[in-house]
PDB file of C-alpha atoms in Angstrom:
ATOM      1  CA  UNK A  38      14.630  14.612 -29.959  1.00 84.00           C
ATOM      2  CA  UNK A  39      15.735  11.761 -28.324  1.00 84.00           C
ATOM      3  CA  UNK A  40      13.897   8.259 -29.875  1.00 95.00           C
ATOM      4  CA  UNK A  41      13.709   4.805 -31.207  1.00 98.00           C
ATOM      5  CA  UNK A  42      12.395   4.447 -34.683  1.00 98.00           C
ATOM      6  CA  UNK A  43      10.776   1.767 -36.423  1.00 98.00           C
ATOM      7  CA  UNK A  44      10.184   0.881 -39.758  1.00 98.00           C
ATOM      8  CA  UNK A  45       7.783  -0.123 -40.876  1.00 97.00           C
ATOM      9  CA  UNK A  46       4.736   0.476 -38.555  1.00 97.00           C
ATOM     10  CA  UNK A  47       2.375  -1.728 -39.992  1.00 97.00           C
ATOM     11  CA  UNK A  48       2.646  -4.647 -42.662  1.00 97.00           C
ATOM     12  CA  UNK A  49       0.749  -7.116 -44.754  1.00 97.00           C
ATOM     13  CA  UNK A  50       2.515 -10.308 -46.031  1.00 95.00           C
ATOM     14  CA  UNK A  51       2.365 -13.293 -46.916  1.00 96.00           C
ATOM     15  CA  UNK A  52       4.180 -16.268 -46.001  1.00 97.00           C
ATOM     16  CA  UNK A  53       7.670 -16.921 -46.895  1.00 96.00           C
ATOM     17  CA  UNK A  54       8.113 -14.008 -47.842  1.00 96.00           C
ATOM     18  CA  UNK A  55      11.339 -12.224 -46.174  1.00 97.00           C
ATOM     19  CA  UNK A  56      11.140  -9.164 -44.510  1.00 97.00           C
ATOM     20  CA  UNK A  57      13.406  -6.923 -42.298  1.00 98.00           C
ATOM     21  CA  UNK A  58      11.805  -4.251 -39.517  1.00 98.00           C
ATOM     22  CA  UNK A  59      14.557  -1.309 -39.344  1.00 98.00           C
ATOM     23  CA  UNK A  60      15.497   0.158 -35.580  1.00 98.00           C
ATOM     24  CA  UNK A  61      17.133   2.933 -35.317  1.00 98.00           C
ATOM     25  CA  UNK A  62      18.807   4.841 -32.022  1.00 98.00           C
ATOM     26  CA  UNK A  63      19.611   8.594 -31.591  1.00 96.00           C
ATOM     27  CA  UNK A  64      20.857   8.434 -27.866  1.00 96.00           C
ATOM     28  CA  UNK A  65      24.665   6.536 -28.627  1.00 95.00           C
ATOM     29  CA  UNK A  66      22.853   3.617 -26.776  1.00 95.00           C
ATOM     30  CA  UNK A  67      24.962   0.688 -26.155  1.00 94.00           C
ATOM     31  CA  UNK A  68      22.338  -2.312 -25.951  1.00 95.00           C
ATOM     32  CA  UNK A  69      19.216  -2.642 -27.947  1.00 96.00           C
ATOM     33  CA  UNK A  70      16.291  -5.540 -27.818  1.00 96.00           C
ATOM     34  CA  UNK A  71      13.223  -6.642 -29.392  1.00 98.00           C
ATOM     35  CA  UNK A  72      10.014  -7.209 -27.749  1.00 96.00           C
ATOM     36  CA  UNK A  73       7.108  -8.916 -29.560  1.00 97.00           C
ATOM     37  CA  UNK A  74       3.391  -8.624 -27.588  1.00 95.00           C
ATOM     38  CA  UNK A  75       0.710 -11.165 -27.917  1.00 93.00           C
ATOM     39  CA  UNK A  76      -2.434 -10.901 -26.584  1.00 87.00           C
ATOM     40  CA  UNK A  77      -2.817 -12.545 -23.106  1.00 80.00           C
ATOM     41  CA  UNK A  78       1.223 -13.186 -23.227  1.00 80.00           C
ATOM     42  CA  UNK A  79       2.996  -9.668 -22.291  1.00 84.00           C
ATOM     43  CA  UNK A  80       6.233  -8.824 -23.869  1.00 90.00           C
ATOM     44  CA  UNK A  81       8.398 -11.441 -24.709  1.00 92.00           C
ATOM     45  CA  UNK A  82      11.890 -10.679 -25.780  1.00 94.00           C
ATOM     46  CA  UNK A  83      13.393 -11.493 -28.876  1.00 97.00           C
ATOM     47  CA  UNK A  84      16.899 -10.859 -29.267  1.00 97.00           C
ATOM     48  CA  UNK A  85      19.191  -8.431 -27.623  1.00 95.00           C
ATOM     49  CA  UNK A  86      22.308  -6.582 -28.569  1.00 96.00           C
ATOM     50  CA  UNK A  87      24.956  -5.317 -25.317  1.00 94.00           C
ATOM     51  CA  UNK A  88      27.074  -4.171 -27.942  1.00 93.00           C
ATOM     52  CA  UNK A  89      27.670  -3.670 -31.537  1.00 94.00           C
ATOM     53  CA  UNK A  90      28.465  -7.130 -32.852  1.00 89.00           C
ATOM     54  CA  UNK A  91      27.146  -8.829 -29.951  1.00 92.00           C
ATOM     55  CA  UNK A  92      24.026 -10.410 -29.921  1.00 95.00           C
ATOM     56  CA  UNK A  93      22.269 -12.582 -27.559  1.00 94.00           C
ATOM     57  CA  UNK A  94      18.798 -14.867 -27.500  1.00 95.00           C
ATOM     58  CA  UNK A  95      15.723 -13.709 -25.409  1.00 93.00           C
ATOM     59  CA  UNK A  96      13.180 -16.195 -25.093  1.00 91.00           C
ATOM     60  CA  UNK A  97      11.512 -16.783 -28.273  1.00 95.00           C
ATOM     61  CA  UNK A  98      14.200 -16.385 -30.318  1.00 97.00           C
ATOM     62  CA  UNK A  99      12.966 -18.726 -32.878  1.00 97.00           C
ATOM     63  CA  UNK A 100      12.000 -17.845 -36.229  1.00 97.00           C
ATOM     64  CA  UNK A 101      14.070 -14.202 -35.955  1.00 98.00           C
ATOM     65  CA  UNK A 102      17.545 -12.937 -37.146  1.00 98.00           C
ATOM     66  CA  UNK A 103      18.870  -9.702 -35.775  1.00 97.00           C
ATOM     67  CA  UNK A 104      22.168  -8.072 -36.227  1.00 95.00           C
ATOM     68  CA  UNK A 105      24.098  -5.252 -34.910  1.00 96.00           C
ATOM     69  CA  UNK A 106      26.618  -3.768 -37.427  1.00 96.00           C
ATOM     70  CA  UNK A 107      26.179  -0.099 -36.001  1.00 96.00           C
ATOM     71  CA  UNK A 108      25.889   1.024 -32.636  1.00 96.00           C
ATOM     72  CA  UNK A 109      22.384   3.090 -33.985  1.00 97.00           C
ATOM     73  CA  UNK A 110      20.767  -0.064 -35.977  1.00 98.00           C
ATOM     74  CA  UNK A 111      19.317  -3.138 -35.060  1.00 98.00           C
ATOM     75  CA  UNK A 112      17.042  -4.938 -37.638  1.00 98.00           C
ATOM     76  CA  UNK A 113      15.154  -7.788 -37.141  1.00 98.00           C
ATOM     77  CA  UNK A 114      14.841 -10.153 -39.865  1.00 98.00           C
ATOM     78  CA  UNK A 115      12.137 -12.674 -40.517  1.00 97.00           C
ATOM     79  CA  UNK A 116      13.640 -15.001 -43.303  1.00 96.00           C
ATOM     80  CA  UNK A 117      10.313 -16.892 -43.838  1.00 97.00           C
ATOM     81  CA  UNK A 118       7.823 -15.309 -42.078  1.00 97.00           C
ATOM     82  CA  UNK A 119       4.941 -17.476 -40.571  1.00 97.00           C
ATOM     83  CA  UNK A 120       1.441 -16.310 -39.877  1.00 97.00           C
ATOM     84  CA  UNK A 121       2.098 -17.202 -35.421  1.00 96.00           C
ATOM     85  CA  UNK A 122       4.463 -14.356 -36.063  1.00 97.00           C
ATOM     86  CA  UNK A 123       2.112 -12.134 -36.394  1.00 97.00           C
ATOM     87  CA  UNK A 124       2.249  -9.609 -33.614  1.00 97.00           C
ATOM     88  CA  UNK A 125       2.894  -6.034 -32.430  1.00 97.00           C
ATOM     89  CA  UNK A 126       7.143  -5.528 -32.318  1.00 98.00           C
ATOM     90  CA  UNK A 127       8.842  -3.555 -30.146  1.00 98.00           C
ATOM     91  CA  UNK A 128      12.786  -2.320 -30.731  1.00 98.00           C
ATOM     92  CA  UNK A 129      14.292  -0.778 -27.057  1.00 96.00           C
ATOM     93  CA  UNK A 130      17.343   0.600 -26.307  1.00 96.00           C
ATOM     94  CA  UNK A 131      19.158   1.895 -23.393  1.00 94.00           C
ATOM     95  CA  UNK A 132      22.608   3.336 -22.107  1.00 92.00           C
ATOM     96  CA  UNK A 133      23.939   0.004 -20.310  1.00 84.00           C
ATOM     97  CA  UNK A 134      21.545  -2.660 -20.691  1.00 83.00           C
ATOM     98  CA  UNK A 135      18.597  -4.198 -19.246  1.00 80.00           C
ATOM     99  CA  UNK A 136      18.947  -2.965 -15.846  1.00 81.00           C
ATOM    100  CA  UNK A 137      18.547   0.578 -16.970  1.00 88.00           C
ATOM    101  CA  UNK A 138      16.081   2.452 -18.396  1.00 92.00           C
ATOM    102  CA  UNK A 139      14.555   1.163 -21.807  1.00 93.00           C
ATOM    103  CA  UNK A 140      13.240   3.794 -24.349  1.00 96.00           C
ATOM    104  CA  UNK A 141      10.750   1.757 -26.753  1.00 97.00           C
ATOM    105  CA  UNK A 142      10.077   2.631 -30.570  1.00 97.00           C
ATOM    106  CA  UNK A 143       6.358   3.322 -30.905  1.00 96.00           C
ATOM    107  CA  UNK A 144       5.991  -0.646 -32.744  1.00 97.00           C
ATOM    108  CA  UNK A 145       5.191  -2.498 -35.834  1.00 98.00           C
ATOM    109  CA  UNK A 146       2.396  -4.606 -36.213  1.00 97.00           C
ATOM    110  CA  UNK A 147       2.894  -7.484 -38.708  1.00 98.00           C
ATOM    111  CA  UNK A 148       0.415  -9.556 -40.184  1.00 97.00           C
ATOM    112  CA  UNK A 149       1.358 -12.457 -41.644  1.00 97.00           C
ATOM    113  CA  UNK A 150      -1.398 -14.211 -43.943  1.00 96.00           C
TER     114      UNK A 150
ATOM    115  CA  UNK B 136      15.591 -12.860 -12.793  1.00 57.00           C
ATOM    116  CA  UNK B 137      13.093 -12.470 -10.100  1.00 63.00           C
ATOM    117  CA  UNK B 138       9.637 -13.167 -10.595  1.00 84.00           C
ATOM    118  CA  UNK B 139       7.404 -10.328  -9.906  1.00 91.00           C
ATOM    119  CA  UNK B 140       3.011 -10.527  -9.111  1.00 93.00           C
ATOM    120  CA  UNK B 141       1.042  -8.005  -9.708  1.00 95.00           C
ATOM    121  CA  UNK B 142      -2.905  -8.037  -9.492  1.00 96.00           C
ATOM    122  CA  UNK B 143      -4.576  -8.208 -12.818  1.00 95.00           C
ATOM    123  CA  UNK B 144      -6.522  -4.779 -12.603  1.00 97.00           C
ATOM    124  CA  UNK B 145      -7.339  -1.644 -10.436  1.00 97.00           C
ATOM    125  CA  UNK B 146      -9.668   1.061 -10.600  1.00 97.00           C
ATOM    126  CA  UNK B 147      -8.901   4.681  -9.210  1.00 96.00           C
ATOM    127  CA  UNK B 148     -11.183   7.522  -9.378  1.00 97.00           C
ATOM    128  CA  UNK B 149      -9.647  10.786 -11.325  1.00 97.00           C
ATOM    129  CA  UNK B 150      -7.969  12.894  -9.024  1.00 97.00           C
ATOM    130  CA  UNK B 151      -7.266  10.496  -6.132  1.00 97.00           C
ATOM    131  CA  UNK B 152      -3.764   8.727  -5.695  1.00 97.00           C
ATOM    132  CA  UNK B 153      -3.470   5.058  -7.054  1.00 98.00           C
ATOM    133  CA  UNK B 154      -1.778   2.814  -5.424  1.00 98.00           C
ATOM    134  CA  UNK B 155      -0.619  -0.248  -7.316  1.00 98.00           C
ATOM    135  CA  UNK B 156       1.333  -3.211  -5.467  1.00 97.00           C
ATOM    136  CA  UNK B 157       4.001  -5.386  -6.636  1.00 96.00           C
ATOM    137  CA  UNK B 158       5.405  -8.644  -5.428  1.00 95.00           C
ATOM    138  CA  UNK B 159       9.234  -9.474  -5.897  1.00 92.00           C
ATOM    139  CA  UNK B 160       9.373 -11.909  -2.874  1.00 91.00           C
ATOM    140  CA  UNK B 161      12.710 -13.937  -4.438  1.00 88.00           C
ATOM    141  CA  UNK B 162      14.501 -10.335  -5.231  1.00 88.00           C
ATOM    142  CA  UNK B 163      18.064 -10.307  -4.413  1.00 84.00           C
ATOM    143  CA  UNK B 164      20.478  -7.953  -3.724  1.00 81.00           C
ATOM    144  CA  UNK B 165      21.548  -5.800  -6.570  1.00 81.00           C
ATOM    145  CA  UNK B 166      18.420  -6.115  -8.480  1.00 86.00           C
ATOM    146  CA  UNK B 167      16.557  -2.983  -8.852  1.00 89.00           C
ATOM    147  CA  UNK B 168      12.861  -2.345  -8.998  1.00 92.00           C
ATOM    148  CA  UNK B 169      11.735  -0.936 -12.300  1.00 94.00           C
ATOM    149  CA  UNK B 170       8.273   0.452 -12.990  1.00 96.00           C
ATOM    150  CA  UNK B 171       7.144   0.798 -16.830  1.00 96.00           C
ATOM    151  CA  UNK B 172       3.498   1.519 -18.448  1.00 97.00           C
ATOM    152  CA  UNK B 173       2.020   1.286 -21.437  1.00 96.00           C
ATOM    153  CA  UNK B 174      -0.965   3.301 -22.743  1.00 95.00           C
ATOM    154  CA  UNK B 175      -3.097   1.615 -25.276  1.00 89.00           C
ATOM    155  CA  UNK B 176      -0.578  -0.108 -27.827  1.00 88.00           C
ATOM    156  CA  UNK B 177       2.104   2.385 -27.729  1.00 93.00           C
ATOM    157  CA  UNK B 178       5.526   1.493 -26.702  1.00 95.00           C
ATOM    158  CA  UNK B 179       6.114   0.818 -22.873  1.00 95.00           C
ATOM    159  CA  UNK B 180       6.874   4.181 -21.041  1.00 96.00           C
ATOM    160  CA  UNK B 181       9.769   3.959 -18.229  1.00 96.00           C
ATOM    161  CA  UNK B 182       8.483   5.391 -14.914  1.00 97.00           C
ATOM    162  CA  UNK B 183      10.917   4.786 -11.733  1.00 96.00           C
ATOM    163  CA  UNK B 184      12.895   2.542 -10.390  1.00 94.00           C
ATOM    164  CA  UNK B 185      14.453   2.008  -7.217  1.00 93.00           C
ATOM    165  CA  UNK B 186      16.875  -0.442  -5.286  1.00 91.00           C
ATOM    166  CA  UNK B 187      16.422   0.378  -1.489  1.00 90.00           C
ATOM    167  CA  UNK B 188      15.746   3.858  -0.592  1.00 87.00           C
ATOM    168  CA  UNK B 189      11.662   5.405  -1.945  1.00 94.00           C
ATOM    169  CA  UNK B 190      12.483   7.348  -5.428  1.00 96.00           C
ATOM    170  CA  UNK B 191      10.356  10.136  -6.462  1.00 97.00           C
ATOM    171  CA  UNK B 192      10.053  11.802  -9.416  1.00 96.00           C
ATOM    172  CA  UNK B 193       8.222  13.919 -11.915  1.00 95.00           C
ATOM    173  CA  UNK B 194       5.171  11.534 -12.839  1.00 94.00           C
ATOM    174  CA  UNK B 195       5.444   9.346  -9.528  1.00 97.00           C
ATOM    175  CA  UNK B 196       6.585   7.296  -6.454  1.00 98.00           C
ATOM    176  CA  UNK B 197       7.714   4.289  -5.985  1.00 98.00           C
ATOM    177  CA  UNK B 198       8.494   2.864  -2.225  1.00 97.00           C
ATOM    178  CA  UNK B 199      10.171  -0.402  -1.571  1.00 96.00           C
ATOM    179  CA  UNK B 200       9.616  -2.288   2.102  1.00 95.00           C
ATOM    180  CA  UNK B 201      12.970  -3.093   3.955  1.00 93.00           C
ATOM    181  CA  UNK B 202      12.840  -6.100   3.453  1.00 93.00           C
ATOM    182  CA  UNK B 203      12.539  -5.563  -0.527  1.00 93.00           C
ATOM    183  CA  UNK B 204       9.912  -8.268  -1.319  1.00 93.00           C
ATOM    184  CA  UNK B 205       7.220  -5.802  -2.289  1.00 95.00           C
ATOM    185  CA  UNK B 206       7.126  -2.648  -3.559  1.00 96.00           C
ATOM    186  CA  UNK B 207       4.473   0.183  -4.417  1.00 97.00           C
ATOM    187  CA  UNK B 208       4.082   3.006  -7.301  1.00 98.00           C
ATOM    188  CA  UNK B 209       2.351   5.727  -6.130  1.00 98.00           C
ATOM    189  CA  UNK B 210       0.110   7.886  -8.796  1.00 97.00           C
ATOM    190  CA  UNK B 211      -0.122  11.110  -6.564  1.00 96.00           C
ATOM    191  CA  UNK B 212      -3.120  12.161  -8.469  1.00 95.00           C
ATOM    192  CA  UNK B 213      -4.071  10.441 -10.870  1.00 97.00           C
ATOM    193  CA  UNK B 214      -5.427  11.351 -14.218  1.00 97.00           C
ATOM    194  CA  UNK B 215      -7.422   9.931 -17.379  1.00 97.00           C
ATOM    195  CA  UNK B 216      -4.416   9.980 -19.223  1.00 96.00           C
ATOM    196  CA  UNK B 217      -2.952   7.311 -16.886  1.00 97.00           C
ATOM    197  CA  UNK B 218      -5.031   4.944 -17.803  1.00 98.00           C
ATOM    198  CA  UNK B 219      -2.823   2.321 -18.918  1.00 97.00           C
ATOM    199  CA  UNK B 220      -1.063  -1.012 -18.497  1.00 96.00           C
ATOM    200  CA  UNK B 221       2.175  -1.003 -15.524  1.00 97.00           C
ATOM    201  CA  UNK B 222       4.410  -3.310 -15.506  1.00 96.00           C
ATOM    202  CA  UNK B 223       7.014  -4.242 -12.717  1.00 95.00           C
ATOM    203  CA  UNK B 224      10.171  -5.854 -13.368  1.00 91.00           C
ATOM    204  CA  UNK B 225      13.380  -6.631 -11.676  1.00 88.00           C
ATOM    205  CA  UNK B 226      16.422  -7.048 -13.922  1.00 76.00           C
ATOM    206  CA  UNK B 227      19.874  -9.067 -13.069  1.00 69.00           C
ATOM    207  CA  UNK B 228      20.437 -10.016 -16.209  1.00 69.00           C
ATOM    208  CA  UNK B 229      22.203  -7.209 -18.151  1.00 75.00           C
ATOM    209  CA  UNK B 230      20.677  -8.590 -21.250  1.00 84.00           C
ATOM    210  CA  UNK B 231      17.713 -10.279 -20.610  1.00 84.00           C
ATOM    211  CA  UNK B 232      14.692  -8.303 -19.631  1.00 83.00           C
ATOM    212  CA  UNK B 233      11.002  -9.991 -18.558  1.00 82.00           C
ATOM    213  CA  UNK B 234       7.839  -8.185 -18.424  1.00 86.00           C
ATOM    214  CA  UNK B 235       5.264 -10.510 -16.776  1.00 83.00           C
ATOM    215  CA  UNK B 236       1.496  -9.616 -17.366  1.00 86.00           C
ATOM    216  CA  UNK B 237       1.222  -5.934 -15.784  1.00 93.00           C
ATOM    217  CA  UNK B 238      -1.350  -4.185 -13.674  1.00 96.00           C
ATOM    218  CA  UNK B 239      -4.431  -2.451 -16.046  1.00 96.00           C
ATOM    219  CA  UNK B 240      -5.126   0.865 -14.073  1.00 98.00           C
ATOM    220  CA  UNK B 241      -8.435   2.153 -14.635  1.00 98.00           C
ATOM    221  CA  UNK B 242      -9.097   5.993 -14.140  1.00 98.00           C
ATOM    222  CA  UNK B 243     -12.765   6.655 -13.428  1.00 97.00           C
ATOM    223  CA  UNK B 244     -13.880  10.194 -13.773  1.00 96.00           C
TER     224      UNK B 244
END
């Protein structure tokens, strides 16, 4: 079955404490993103990937680290996790980009205390 | 990117077609129209999309004006299950990708 997986899909921390959220891509996608969804504020992206080793800003790229060493995998790293990063995540991936079809993982919600 | 408006919330009653709008008045020309939802907190569902010409498919319809400053999904019947949050976006930007604040659709038995 085609999909996006996420790892985890929900989490506890504290802060400062590092921590990595695992996507993963059956479909030989070429570009992957992350999402994060406040309440009131939509989806805003993270990061994106167009390519393995390529990597690009969204618009609240701060605070994040992704990196795209297979074409399947695209973790995003929190280094030291504050609690206004606490949110529901999203990991997407598509065939050619953004102006295709995205197929979203089903999330991770993150609490940061 | 093009900005896109959509109103804040609809109601449709179960079994009727709903009809939500979208605003893309600063769209150029090889931006497409793309339609996603999202039901409850689950990851945002693709629907359509479209560049010119109406698109149909298997869960809906989506038709653009000629002028391509608005455009219109089209739940032929809708259902309880499509209760949900739908988002339109248009997409230049091979990379970068903007949902705004969405449409919440209200089915009403």
């Amino acid at each position: 079955e085609a999909q996006v997986t996420q790892n985890p899909r929900y989490l506890i921390t504290v802060t400062g404490k590092k921590l990595t959220v695992t996507c993963s891509q059956n479909m030989n996608h070429e570009y992957m993103s992350w999402y994060r969804q406040d309440p009131g504020l939509g989806l805003r992206q993270i990061y994106y990937s167009m390519n393995v080793e390529v990597t690009d800003k969204g618009d609240v790229p701060e605070g994040y680290k992704v990196s795209r060493k297979e074409k399947r995998n695209f973790p995003l790293i929190l280094e030291s996790p504050s609690p206004n990063q606490t949110s529901l995540y999203f990991c997407a991936s598509s065939f050619g980009g953004a102006n295709q079809p995205q197929h979203f993982g089903d999330g991770t919600r993150l609490s940061i205390l | 990117d093009a900005k896109t408006t959509q109103p804040t919330s609809m109601d449709c009653a179960e079994g009727r077609a709903a009809n939500l709008p979208c605003n893309h008045s600063t769209i150029s020309g090889n931006e497409y129209v793309y339609w996603y939802r999202q039901i409850h907190s689950q990851g945002p569902q693709y629907i359509i999309h479209g560049l010119k010409n109406n698109e149909t498919n298997e869960m809906a319809s989506l038709i653009i004006t000629e002028d391509r400053k608005s455009s219109t999904l089209i739940l032929p019947h809708a259902t309880l299950r499509d209760t949900a949050v739908y988002y339109c976006i248009v997409n230049t930007n091979a990379g970068k990708s903007t949902f705004g604040d969405g449409t919440t659709l209200t089915v009403k038995p």
